[in-house]
Coordinates of C-alpha atoms in Angstrom, one line a residue:
Chain A
M1 CA 1.8 15.3 2.7
V2 CA 0.3 14.7 6.1
A3 CA 0.0 16.4 9.3
A4 CA 3.2 18.0 10.8
A5 CA 5.0 17.4 13.8
S6 CA 3.5 19.9 16.3
G7 CA 1.2 18.5 19.3
S8 CA -0.8 15.5 19.3
V9 CA -2.6 14.4 16.0
G10 CA -5.5 12.2 15.7
G11 CA -7.0 11.7 12.6
N12 CA -6.3 9.1 10.1
P13 CA -3.2 7.0 10.1
V14 CA -0.4 6.2 7.7
I15 CA -1.1 2.6 6.9
I16 CA 1.6 0.0 6.1
I17 CA 0.4 -3.0 4.6
G18 CA 3.0 -5.6 5.5
G19 CA 5.5 -6.3 8.4
G20 CA 9.0 -6.8 7.3
Q21 CA 12.2 -4.8 7.1
A22 CA 10.6 -2.0 5.0
A23 CA 7.8 -1.8 7.2
V24 CA 9.8 -1.1 10.2
Q25 CA 12.5 1.0 8.4
L26 CA 9.2 3.2 7.5
C27 CA 8.2 3.5 11.0
L28 CA 11.8 4.8 12.2
A29 CA 11.9 7.2 9.0
L30 CA 8.4 8.8 9.8
R31 CA 9.5 9.5 13.5
K32 CA 12.7 10.8 12.5
Q33 CA 11.1 12.9 10.1
K34 CA 8.8 14.1 12.9
V35 CA 5.5 13.0 11.2
A36 CA 3.3 12.6 14.3
T37 CA 0.4 11.0 12.6
P38 CA -0.4 7.5 14.3
I39 CA 0.8 4.6 12.0
L40 CA -1.1 1.5 11.5
M41 CA 0.8 -1.7 10.4
L42 CA -1.3 -4.5 9.1
S43 CA 0.7 -7.7 8.9
E44 CA -0.1 -11.2 7.8
E45 CA 2.4 -12.7 10.0
A46 CA 1.9 -14.1 13.4
E47 CA 5.1 -12.1 14.6
Y48 CA 6.3 -8.9 15.3
P49 CA 8.9 -7.9 12.4
Y50 CA 11.9 -9.9 12.4
H51 CA 15.2 -10.1 10.6
R52 CA 15.1 -12.3 7.5
P53 CA 18.3 -12.9 6.6
P54 CA 19.5 -15.3 9.5
L55 CA 16.5 -17.7 8.5
S56 CA 18.8 -19.4 5.8
K57 CA 21.9 -19.0 7.8
S58 CA 22.4 -18.8 11.7
F59 CA 19.1 -19.2 12.8
L60 CA 19.0 -22.6 11.2
S61 CA 22.5 -23.5 12.6
G62 CA 21.5 -22.5 16.2
E63 CA 23.9 -19.5 16.2
T64 CA 21.2 -16.8 16.4
D65 CA 18.3 -17.7 18.4
E66 CA 14.7 -16.9 18.1
E67 CA 14.9 -14.2 20.8
K68 CA 17.5 -12.3 18.4
L69 CA 15.4 -12.5 15.3
A70 CA 13.0 -9.6 16.5
M71 CA 13.9 -6.3 14.9
R72 CA 12.7 -4.3 17.5
P73 CA 11.1 -5.2 21.1
V74 CA 7.4 -5.1 21.3
S75 CA 7.6 -1.8 23.4
F76 CA 9.1 -0.1 20.4
Y77 CA 5.9 0.0 18.4
E78 CA 4.0 1.6 21.3
T79 CA 6.8 4.2 21.9
K80 CA 6.8 5.2 18.4
D81 CA 2.8 5.3 18.4
V82 CA 2.5 2.4 15.8
Q83 CA -0.5 0.0 16.1
V84 CA 0.6 -3.3 14.9
K85 CA -2.2 -5.7 13.9
L86 CA -0.7 -9.3 13.2
N87 CA -2.3 -12.2 11.5
T88 CA -4.3 -9.5 9.5
V89 CA -5.1 -10.2 5.9
V90 CA -6.1 -7.2 3.9
S91 CA -8.5 -8.0 1.5
A92 CA -8.9 -4.8 -0.7
I93 CA -7.8 -1.2 -1.0
D94 CA -10.2 1.5 -2.2
T95 CA -8.1 4.2 -3.5
V96 CA -11.1 6.6 -4.0
K97 CA -12.3 6.4 -0.3
Q98 CA -8.8 5.9 0.8
T99 CA -9.6 2.7 2.9
V100 CA -8.3 -0.7 3.3
A101 CA -10.4 -3.7 4.2
T102 CA -9.9 -6.8 6.3
E103 CA -12.2 -9.5 6.9
S104 CA -13.7 -7.4 9.9
A105 CA -12.9 -3.9 9.7
E106 CA -12.3 -1.3 7.4
F107 CA -9.4 1.6 8.0
T108 CA -9.1 5.1 6.3
Y109 CA -5.6 6.1 5.5
E110 CA -4.0 9.6 5.4
A111 CA -1.3 8.0 3.1
L112 CA -0.9 3.9 2.1
V113 CA 2.3 2.5 2.0
V114 CA 2.2 -0.9 0.3
A115 CA 5.1 -3.2 1.5
T116 CA 3.8 -6.7 1.0
G117 CA 7.0 -8.2 0.0
A118 CA 7.5 -11.4 -2.1
R119 CA 6.6 -15.2 -1.6
P120 CA 8.5 -18.2 -2.6
R121 CA 8.0 -19.2 -6.3
P122 CA 6.1 -22.4 -5.7
L123 CA 7.7 -25.7 -7.2
P124 CA 6.1 -26.7 -10.5
L125 CA 6.0 -30.3 -10.0
D126 CA 3.0 -32.2 -9.1
S127 CA 4.4 -34.8 -7.2
A128 CA 5.5 -32.3 -4.6
Y129 CA 2.0 -31.8 -3.4
I130 CA -0.6 -34.1 -1.8
D131 CA -4.2 -34.0 -2.5
D132 CA -5.4 -31.0 -0.8
G133 CA -2.7 -28.7 -2.5
H134 CA -0.4 -28.8 0.5
L135 CA 3.4 -29.8 0.2
L136 CA 4.3 -33.3 0.9
D137 CA 5.8 -33.6 4.1
G138 CA 9.5 -33.1 4.0
V139 CA 9.2 -30.7 1.2
H140 CA 9.9 -27.0 2.3
L141 CA 9.9 -23.5 1.0
L142 CA 12.0 -21.0 2.9
R143 CA 10.9 -17.5 3.3
D144 CA 9.4 -16.8 6.6
V145 CA 10.1 -17.7 10.2
Q146 CA 7.6 -20.4 10.2
H147 CA 9.3 -22.2 7.3
S148 CA 12.6 -21.8 8.7
R149 CA 11.5 -23.3 12.2
A150 CA 9.9 -26.3 10.4
I151 CA 13.4 -26.8 8.5
K152 CA 15.4 -26.6 11.6
S153 CA 13.4 -29.2 13.4
A154 CA 13.4 -31.5 10.2
L155 CA 17.1 -31.0 10.2
E156 CA 17.6 -32.7 13.6
E157 CA 16.5 -36.1 12.0
A158 CA 17.3 -35.7 8.3
S159 CA 20.0 -37.5 6.6
N160 CA 19.7 -37.1 3.0
V161 CA 18.9 -33.5 2.0
V162 CA 18.2 -32.3 -1.3
V163 CA 18.0 -28.6 -2.7
I164 CA 16.4 -27.5 -5.7
G165 CA 17.9 -24.1 -6.8
A166 CA 21.5 -23.1 -6.3
G167 CA 20.8 -19.6 -5.6
F168 CA 21.8 -17.6 -2.5
I169 CA 18.9 -19.1 -0.3
G170 CA 19.8 -22.8 -1.6
L171 CA 23.4 -22.5 -1.4
E172 CA 23.2 -20.7 2.3
F173 CA 20.9 -23.6 3.6
A174 CA 23.0 -26.2 1.8
S175 CA 26.1 -24.9 3.8
V176 CA 24.3 -25.1 7.2
A177 CA 23.1 -28.7 6.5
S178 CA 26.6 -29.7 5.2
A179 CA 28.1 -28.3 8.2
M180 CA 25.7 -30.7 10.2
A181 CA 27.2 -33.7 8.5
K182 CA 24.3 -34.2 6.3
N183 CA 24.4 -35.7 2.9
V184 CA 23.4 -32.8 0.6
T185 CA 22.6 -32.6 -3.0
V186 CA 22.0 -29.2 -4.7
F187 CA 20.3 -29.2 -8.0
D188 CA 19.9 -26.5 -10.5
T189 CA 18.9 -26.2 -14.2
A190 CA 21.5 -23.5 -15.2
D191 CA 25.0 -24.4 -16.0
R192 CA 26.5 -22.4 -13.1
V193 CA 25.4 -21.7 -9.3
M194 CA 23.9 -18.1 -8.6
A195 CA 23.9 -17.9 -12.5
R196 CA 21.4 -14.7 -12.3
A197 CA 23.3 -13.1 -9.7
V198 CA 27.2 -13.4 -9.8
S199 CA 29.9 -13.4 -12.4
P200 CA 31.1 -16.8 -13.7
D201 CA 34.4 -16.5 -11.8
I202 CA 32.5 -16.3 -8.6
S203 CA 30.2 -19.0 -9.5
S204 CA 33.0 -21.3 -10.0
W205 CA 34.9 -20.4 -6.9
F206 CA 31.7 -21.2 -4.9
E207 CA 31.0 -24.4 -6.7
Q208 CA 34.5 -25.6 -6.1
T209 CA 34.1 -24.6 -2.5
H210 CA 31.0 -26.3 -1.9
R211 CA 32.1 -29.4 -3.6
A212 CA 35.3 -29.5 -1.4
N213 CA 32.9 -29.5 1.4
N214 CA 31.1 -32.4 0.3
I215 CA 27.9 -30.9 -1.1
S216 CA 27.0 -32.6 -4.3
I217 CA 26.0 -30.0 -6.8
R218 CA 24.1 -31.0 -10.1
L219 CA 24.0 -28.4 -12.7
G220 CA 22.1 -28.4 -15.9
D221 CA 20.0 -31.0 -14.0
S222 CA 16.6 -31.0 -11.9
V223 CA 14.4 -33.0 -10.0
R224 CA 11.7 -34.9 -12.0
E225 CA 9.7 -36.4 -9.6
I226 CA 9.2 -36.6 -5.7
I227 CA 8.7 -39.9 -4.2
G228 CA 6.8 -40.5 -0.9
D229 CA 3.4 -41.5 0.2
E230 CA 3.1 -39.4 3.4
K231 CA 6.6 -38.0 3.5
V232 CA 9.4 -37.6 0.8
T233 CA 11.7 -40.6 0.5
R234 CA 13.3 -40.3 -2.6
V235 CA 13.6 -37.9 -5.7
I236 CA 14.3 -38.8 -9.3
A237 CA 16.7 -36.7 -11.5
S238 CA 15.9 -35.5 -14.9
S239 CA 18.7 -38.2 -15.7
G240 CA 16.5 -40.7 -14.3
E241 CA 18.9 -41.3 -11.2
E242 CA 17.3 -41.8 -8.1
L243 CA 18.5 -40.2 -4.8
D244 CA 17.4 -41.1 -1.2
C245 CA 15.9 -37.8 0.3
D246 CA 14.2 -37.2 3.8
L247 CA 14.2 -33.4 3.5
L248 CA 13.7 -31.4 0.5
V249 CA 14.1 -27.4 0.3
V250 CA 13.2 -25.4 -2.5
G251 CA 14.8 -22.0 -3.5
I252 CA 13.8 -21.1 -6.7
G253 CA 13.2 -17.3 -6.3
V254 CA 10.2 -15.5 -5.4
L255 CA 7.1 -13.8 -6.8
P256 CA 6.4 -10.3 -5.6
N257 CA 3.1 -10.0 -4.0
V258 CA 1.3 -7.3 -6.2
E259 CA -2.3 -9.0 -6.3
L260 CA -3.7 -6.6 -3.7
A261 CA -2.4 -3.6 -5.3
A262 CA -3.3 -4.9 -8.9
A263 CA -6.9 -5.5 -7.7
A264 CA -7.3 -1.9 -6.6
G265 CA -6.3 -0.6 -10.2
I266 CA -2.6 0.4 -9.3
D267 CA -0.2 -0.3 -12.1
C268 CA 2.0 -3.5 -11.6
D269 CA 4.3 -5.3 -13.9
N270 CA 7.3 -7.2 -12.2
G271 CA 6.0 -5.6 -9.1
I272 CA 3.8 -2.7 -8.1
V273 CA 5.4 -0.1 -10.4
V274 CA 6.7 3.1 -8.8
N275 CA 8.3 6.3 -9.6
K276 CA 11.7 7.5 -8.0
Y277 CA 9.8 8.7 -5.1
C278 CA 8.2 5.3 -4.5
E279 CA 4.6 6.7 -5.6
T280 CA 2.4 4.3 -7.3
S281 CA 0.2 5.3 -10.1
V282 CA -2.4 6.2 -7.5
A283 CA -2.2 9.3 -5.5
N284 CA -1.2 9.0 -1.9
V285 CA -0.2 5.3 -2.3
Y286 CA 3.2 4.3 -2.0
A287 CA 5.1 0.6 -2.8
I288 CA 8.3 -0.4 -1.0
G289 CA 10.9 -3.1 -0.6
D290 CA 10.4 -6.5 -2.5
C291 CA 7.3 -5.9 -4.0
S292 CA 8.2 -2.5 -5.8
Y293 CA 9.3 -2.3 -9.4
H294 CA 11.2 0.9 -9.5
P295 CA 13.9 3.0 -11.4
N296 CA 17.5 3.0 -10.5
S297 CA 19.3 6.1 -11.0
F298 CA 22.6 4.7 -11.0
Y299 CA 21.7 2.5 -13.9
S300 CA 19.9 4.7 -16.6
N301 CA 16.8 4.5 -14.6
K302 CA 16.1 1.1 -15.6
M303 CA 13.2 -0.4 -13.8
I304 CA 14.2 -3.2 -11.3
R305 CA 12.8 -5.3 -8.6
L306 CA 15.3 -5.9 -5.6
E307 CA 15.0 -8.1 -2.8
S308 CA 17.4 -6.6 -0.4
V309 CA 17.6 -5.1 3.1
Q310 CA 19.2 -2.1 1.6
N311 CA 16.3 -1.5 -0.9
A312 CA 13.9 -2.0 1.9
T313 CA 15.5 0.4 4.3
D314 CA 16.4 3.1 1.5
Q315 CA 12.8 2.9 -0.2
A316 CA 11.3 3.3 3.2
R317 CA 13.4 6.6 3.8
V318 CA 12.1 7.8 0.4
A319 CA 8.4 7.2 1.0
A320 CA 8.8 8.5 4.5
G321 CA 10.2 11.9 3.1
C322 CA 7.3 12.3 0.7
I323 CA 4.9 11.6 3.4
A324 CA 6.5 14.4 5.5
G325 CA 6.7 16.9 2.9
D326 CA 10.7 16.4 2.5
K327 CA 10.4 15.0 -1.1
K328 CA 13.7 13.3 -2.4
P329 CA 14.3 10.9 -4.8
Y330 CA 15.7 7.4 -4.7
H331 CA 19.1 7.5 -5.4
A332 CA 21.0 4.4 -3.8
V333 CA 23.7 1.7 -5.1
P334 CA 22.1 -1.6 -4.7
W335 CA 24.0 -4.0 -2.3
F336 CA 23.4 -7.6 -1.2
W337 CA 25.4 -10.3 0.9
S338 CA 25.2 -14.0 1.3
D339 CA 26.8 -15.9 3.9
Q340 CA 27.6 -19.3 2.6
G341 CA 29.5 -21.7 5.2
E342 CA 32.6 -19.9 6.4
H343 CA 32.5 -17.5 3.5
S344 CA 31.2 -14.0 3.0
L345 CA 30.0 -13.1 -0.6
Q346 CA 29.1 -9.3 -0.8
M347 CA 28.0 -7.6 -4.0
A348 CA 27.6 -3.9 -4.9
G349 CA 25.9 -2.7 -8.0
L350 CA 24.1 -4.3 -10.8
S351 CA 25.9 -6.4 -13.2
D352 CA 23.5 -7.3 -16.1
A353 CA 25.0 -4.9 -18.7
A354 CA 28.7 -6.2 -18.1
D355 CA 30.8 -6.9 -21.1
Q356 CA 34.3 -7.5 -19.1
F357 CA 35.0 -9.2 -15.7
V358 CA 38.4 -8.5 -14.0
R359 CA 39.5 -10.2 -11.0
R360 CA 41.3 -8.8 -8.1
A361 CA 43.3 -10.9 -6.0
G362 CA 43.5 -10.7 -2.1
A363 CA 45.9 -11.7 0.4
T364 CA 45.0 -15.4 -0.1
D365 CA 42.9 -17.7 -2.8
D366 CA 40.1 -17.2 -0.6
N367 CA 40.0 -13.4 -0.6
F368 CA 39.4 -11.7 -4.1
S369 CA 36.9 -9.6 -6.2
V370 CA 35.4 -9.4 -9.4
F371 CA 34.7 -6.1 -11.0
H372 CA 32.3 -5.8 -13.8
F373 CA 32.6 -3.2 -16.5
S374 CA 30.5 -2.2 -19.2
A375 CA 32.2 -0.1 -22.0
A376 CA 35.0 0.1 -19.4
K377 CA 33.0 1.8 -16.9
L378 CA 32.6 0.0 -13.7
Q379 CA 28.9 -1.4 -12.9
S380 CA 29.2 -3.7 -9.9
V381 CA 31.7 -5.7 -7.8
D382 CA 31.4 -9.2 -6.3
S383 CA 33.7 -9.6 -3.3
V384 CA 34.6 -12.9 -1.4
N385 CA 35.8 -12.6 2.0
S386 CA 37.0 -9.0 1.1
P387 CA 34.9 -6.4 3.1
R388 CA 37.4 -3.6 1.9
D389 CA 36.8 -4.1 -1.6
H390 CA 33.1 -4.2 -1.2
M391 CA 33.0 -1.1 0.9
L392 CA 35.3 0.7 -1.8
A393 CA 33.0 -0.5 -4.6
R394 CA 29.8 0.8 -2.8
K395 CA 31.8 4.0 -2.6
L396 CA 33.1 4.0 -6.2
I397 CA 29.9 3.6 -7.7
A398 CA 28.1 6.0 -5.5
E399 CA 30.4 8.7 -6.4
Q400 CA 30.4 7.2 -10.2
V401 CA 34.1 7.0 -10.2
S402 CA 35.5 4.2 -12.4
P403 CA 38.9 2.6 -11.9
T404 CA 40.3 1.3 -15.1
P405 CA 40.1 -2.7 -15.6
E406 CA 44.0 -2.5 -15.5
Q407 CA 43.7 -0.5 -12.2
A408 CA 40.9 -2.8 -10.8
A409 CA 43.2 -6.0 -11.6
D410 CA 46.3 -4.7 -10.0
P411 CA 46.0 -5.1 -6.2
E412 CA 48.8 -2.7 -5.6
F413 CA 46.7 -0.1 -7.3
D414 CA 44.9 1.9 -4.3
L415 CA 41.3 2.1 -5.4
K416 CA 40.7 4.6 -2.5
S417 CA 42.8 7.0 -4.2
L418 CA 40.2 7.6 -6.8
L419 CA 37.6 8.8 -4.4
P420 CA 37.1 12.5 -3.8
Chain B
M1 CA 23.6 -7.3 35.6
P2 CA 26.3 -5.1 34.1
K3 CA 25.1 -1.7 33.1
V4 CA 25.8 0.4 30.1
T5 CA 24.9 4.0 29.7
F6 CA 24.3 5.2 25.9
I7 CA 24.8 8.8 25.5
D8 CA 23.0 10.6 22.8
A9 CA 24.7 13.0 20.4
D10 CA 22.8 15.8 22.6
G11 CA 24.3 14.6 25.8
T12 CA 21.3 12.8 27.1
R13 CA 22.3 9.7 29.0
H14 CA 20.4 6.7 29.2
E15 CA 21.5 4.0 31.8
V16 CA 20.4 0.6 30.9
E17 CA 21.1 -3.1 32.0
G18 CA 22.8 -5.3 29.9
K19 CA 23.2 -9.2 29.6
N20 CA 26.6 -10.6 29.2
G21 CA 27.0 -12.2 25.7
I22 CA 24.6 -9.7 24.3
S23 CA 26.1 -7.2 22.0
L24 CA 25.9 -3.4 22.7
M25 CA 23.8 -3.2 19.4
E26 CA 21.2 -5.5 20.8
I27 CA 21.1 -3.9 24.1
A28 CA 20.4 -0.5 22.5
L29 CA 17.6 -1.5 20.6
S30 CA 16.2 -3.5 23.4
N31 CA 16.0 -0.4 25.3
N32 CA 14.7 1.6 22.5
I33 CA 17.7 3.8 22.0
D34 CA 17.0 5.9 18.8
G35 CA 20.6 6.4 18.3
I36 CA 21.3 2.9 16.9
E37 CA 19.9 1.8 13.8
A38 CA 21.3 -1.5 12.8
E39 CA 19.7 -2.0 9.6
C40 CA 21.3 -5.1 8.8
G41 CA 20.7 -6.7 12.2
G42 CA 24.3 -7.1 13.2
S43 CA 25.9 -8.8 10.2
C44 CA 28.7 -6.3 10.2
M45 CA 27.3 -4.9 6.9
C46 CA 25.7 -1.4 7.2
A47 CA 27.7 0.7 9.7
T48 CA 24.4 2.0 11.2
C49 CA 25.4 1.0 14.7
H50 CA 28.3 3.3 14.9
C51 CA 29.4 4.6 18.7
F52 CA 32.2 6.1 20.1
I53 CA 34.0 4.3 23.0
E54 CA 36.6 6.6 24.6
D55 CA 39.8 5.6 26.3
D56 CA 38.4 5.2 29.7
F57 CA 36.3 2.5 28.9
T58 CA 38.2 0.4 26.2
A59 CA 39.6 -2.0 28.9
G60 CA 38.1 -5.3 28.1
V61 CA 36.6 -4.3 24.7
P62 CA 37.5 -6.8 22.2
A63 CA 39.8 -5.9 19.5
M64 CA 38.4 -4.8 16.0
E65 CA 38.4 -7.3 13.3
S66 CA 39.3 -6.6 9.7
D67 CA 35.5 -6.4 8.4
E68 CA 34.3 -4.0 11.4
D69 CA 37.6 -1.9 10.5
E70 CA 36.6 -1.6 6.8
M71 CA 33.0 -1.0 7.5
L72 CA 33.8 1.9 9.7
G73 CA 35.0 3.6 6.6
F74 CA 31.6 3.9 5.6
T75 CA 29.7 5.7 8.6
A76 CA 27.4 8.7 8.2
V77 CA 29.4 10.5 11.0
D78 CA 33.1 10.6 10.2
R79 CA 35.2 8.1 12.0
K80 CA 37.3 9.0 15.2
P81 CA 39.9 6.8 16.8
S82 CA 37.2 5.7 19.5
S83 CA 34.7 4.9 16.6
R84 CA 33.3 1.4 16.7
L85 CA 30.3 -0.9 15.5
S86 CA 28.2 -1.7 18.5
C87 CA 27.1 -5.0 17.2
Q88 CA 30.6 -6.3 17.4
I89 CA 30.9 -5.8 21.2
K90 CA 29.3 -8.4 23.4
M91 CA 28.5 -7.3 26.8
A92 CA 30.8 -8.9 29.6
D93 CA 31.5 -8.3 33.4
E94 CA 34.8 -6.5 32.2
L95 CA 32.5 -3.9 30.6
D96 CA 30.3 -3.2 33.4
G97 CA 29.8 0.6 33.4
I98 CA 30.7 1.2 30.0
E99 CA 29.8 4.5 28.4
V100 CA 28.9 4.4 24.8
Q101 CA 28.6 7.6 23.0
L102 CA 26.3 7.7 20.0
P103 CA 26.5 9.7 16.7
S104 CA 24.1 12.4 15.6
E105 CA 23.3 10.3 12.4
Q106 CA 23.7 6.7 11.4
N107 CA 22.9 7.0 7.7

């Protein structure tokens, strides 16, 4: 716990390493908790914090312009007494001296919040790289605004687009490219799209929908080799078939940025290990957002890592509470969304344990939800163009109220009537 | 430029200038109005840009679509007949002078 609200506070700041959703929400939550300590945000990025979700969707399509990406105006940080240092790489954390070091400076913290996020998993294919380890021209990852700007610009000239990975990012991007009348092929080694995230029914619906929009989807297939001297020109599939390609986007998941914390002796696993208060193994150091490996109280305190706006926001509140001396555990139903073309996919809860999938029909074939049960207890719900089902699912799971599979399957049954 | 007045839960008024085509949510954020949080950034996913627009000011305000309607069932402060999500209302000449009441909590 650090200095309380009253009067002006000098002294050491709360330091946040990272400049994404979690970092901004932490600033907001600390000030809402009346923590008056200065805040120092150290971000590797060249821009003030911005919204990431549009980067694979509306920013690429031109619907959201650059100006609208900013999470807050620059004046916000001044107003909230947050010093933001951009283009700043933290090289080490000393948890004994309570300092963080950059190449040119050392800062002492009152409390440290690690919100280093994640980075795209690199493509494990030698032919994707030129001699110095850089990606071949025309081959792109998609995580930050610079990636997205590069892809947006490449899309203007591109004709034949290849996507490696049929996850959210890959399919969102494929939908944008296809709407721009590009010839789009998506590869995934799994036997269905979004296999790690959604139920088979949802995978199948999106696969058919994307195919109907002229996106070629090649499941159980991968890119074996990328051809091009200075710029990608073709790819060779596992089958040996060659495809023309002038823009290749890779979306095969992310790796949590744990190295800095690990080097400081903080426990790491599939992310920086934290307890239900977002506290790491070291006193006065918290980890929040995509980089944190944390227990979820709705799922038997199973340790998970989530890449979502919801998790970044809710964990920021938990860490801010601890710093303010108002310690409350993380207790949140995970939720996610993915906009693919005209269609909205919304997910509530975690589905790994599901042993039964029940479809709840909507007004048309394009509106439905799949309810996931484990031993007849509701675990999670995937909704297609059905915001009502999604919001109800969030409430049902939060209240730990489960419809029966029969009730879920009956569109006439009013799920709201189950809520207290 | 058209004007918008945001009114905090405690009655404090903030009169700011809007720009046509920009949502009330974005206008609030760009003017550092704390009563709007907008966690999802205007995707109609989080209901943390909840506001109230009373009858005197609803002329010219676009009708609600179904996703906004559903999301309003999930606000921190209970929904009222005047409830809207400020990310779904874009500024226009007809809205000049609009008063937007903010709830005490967004999450």
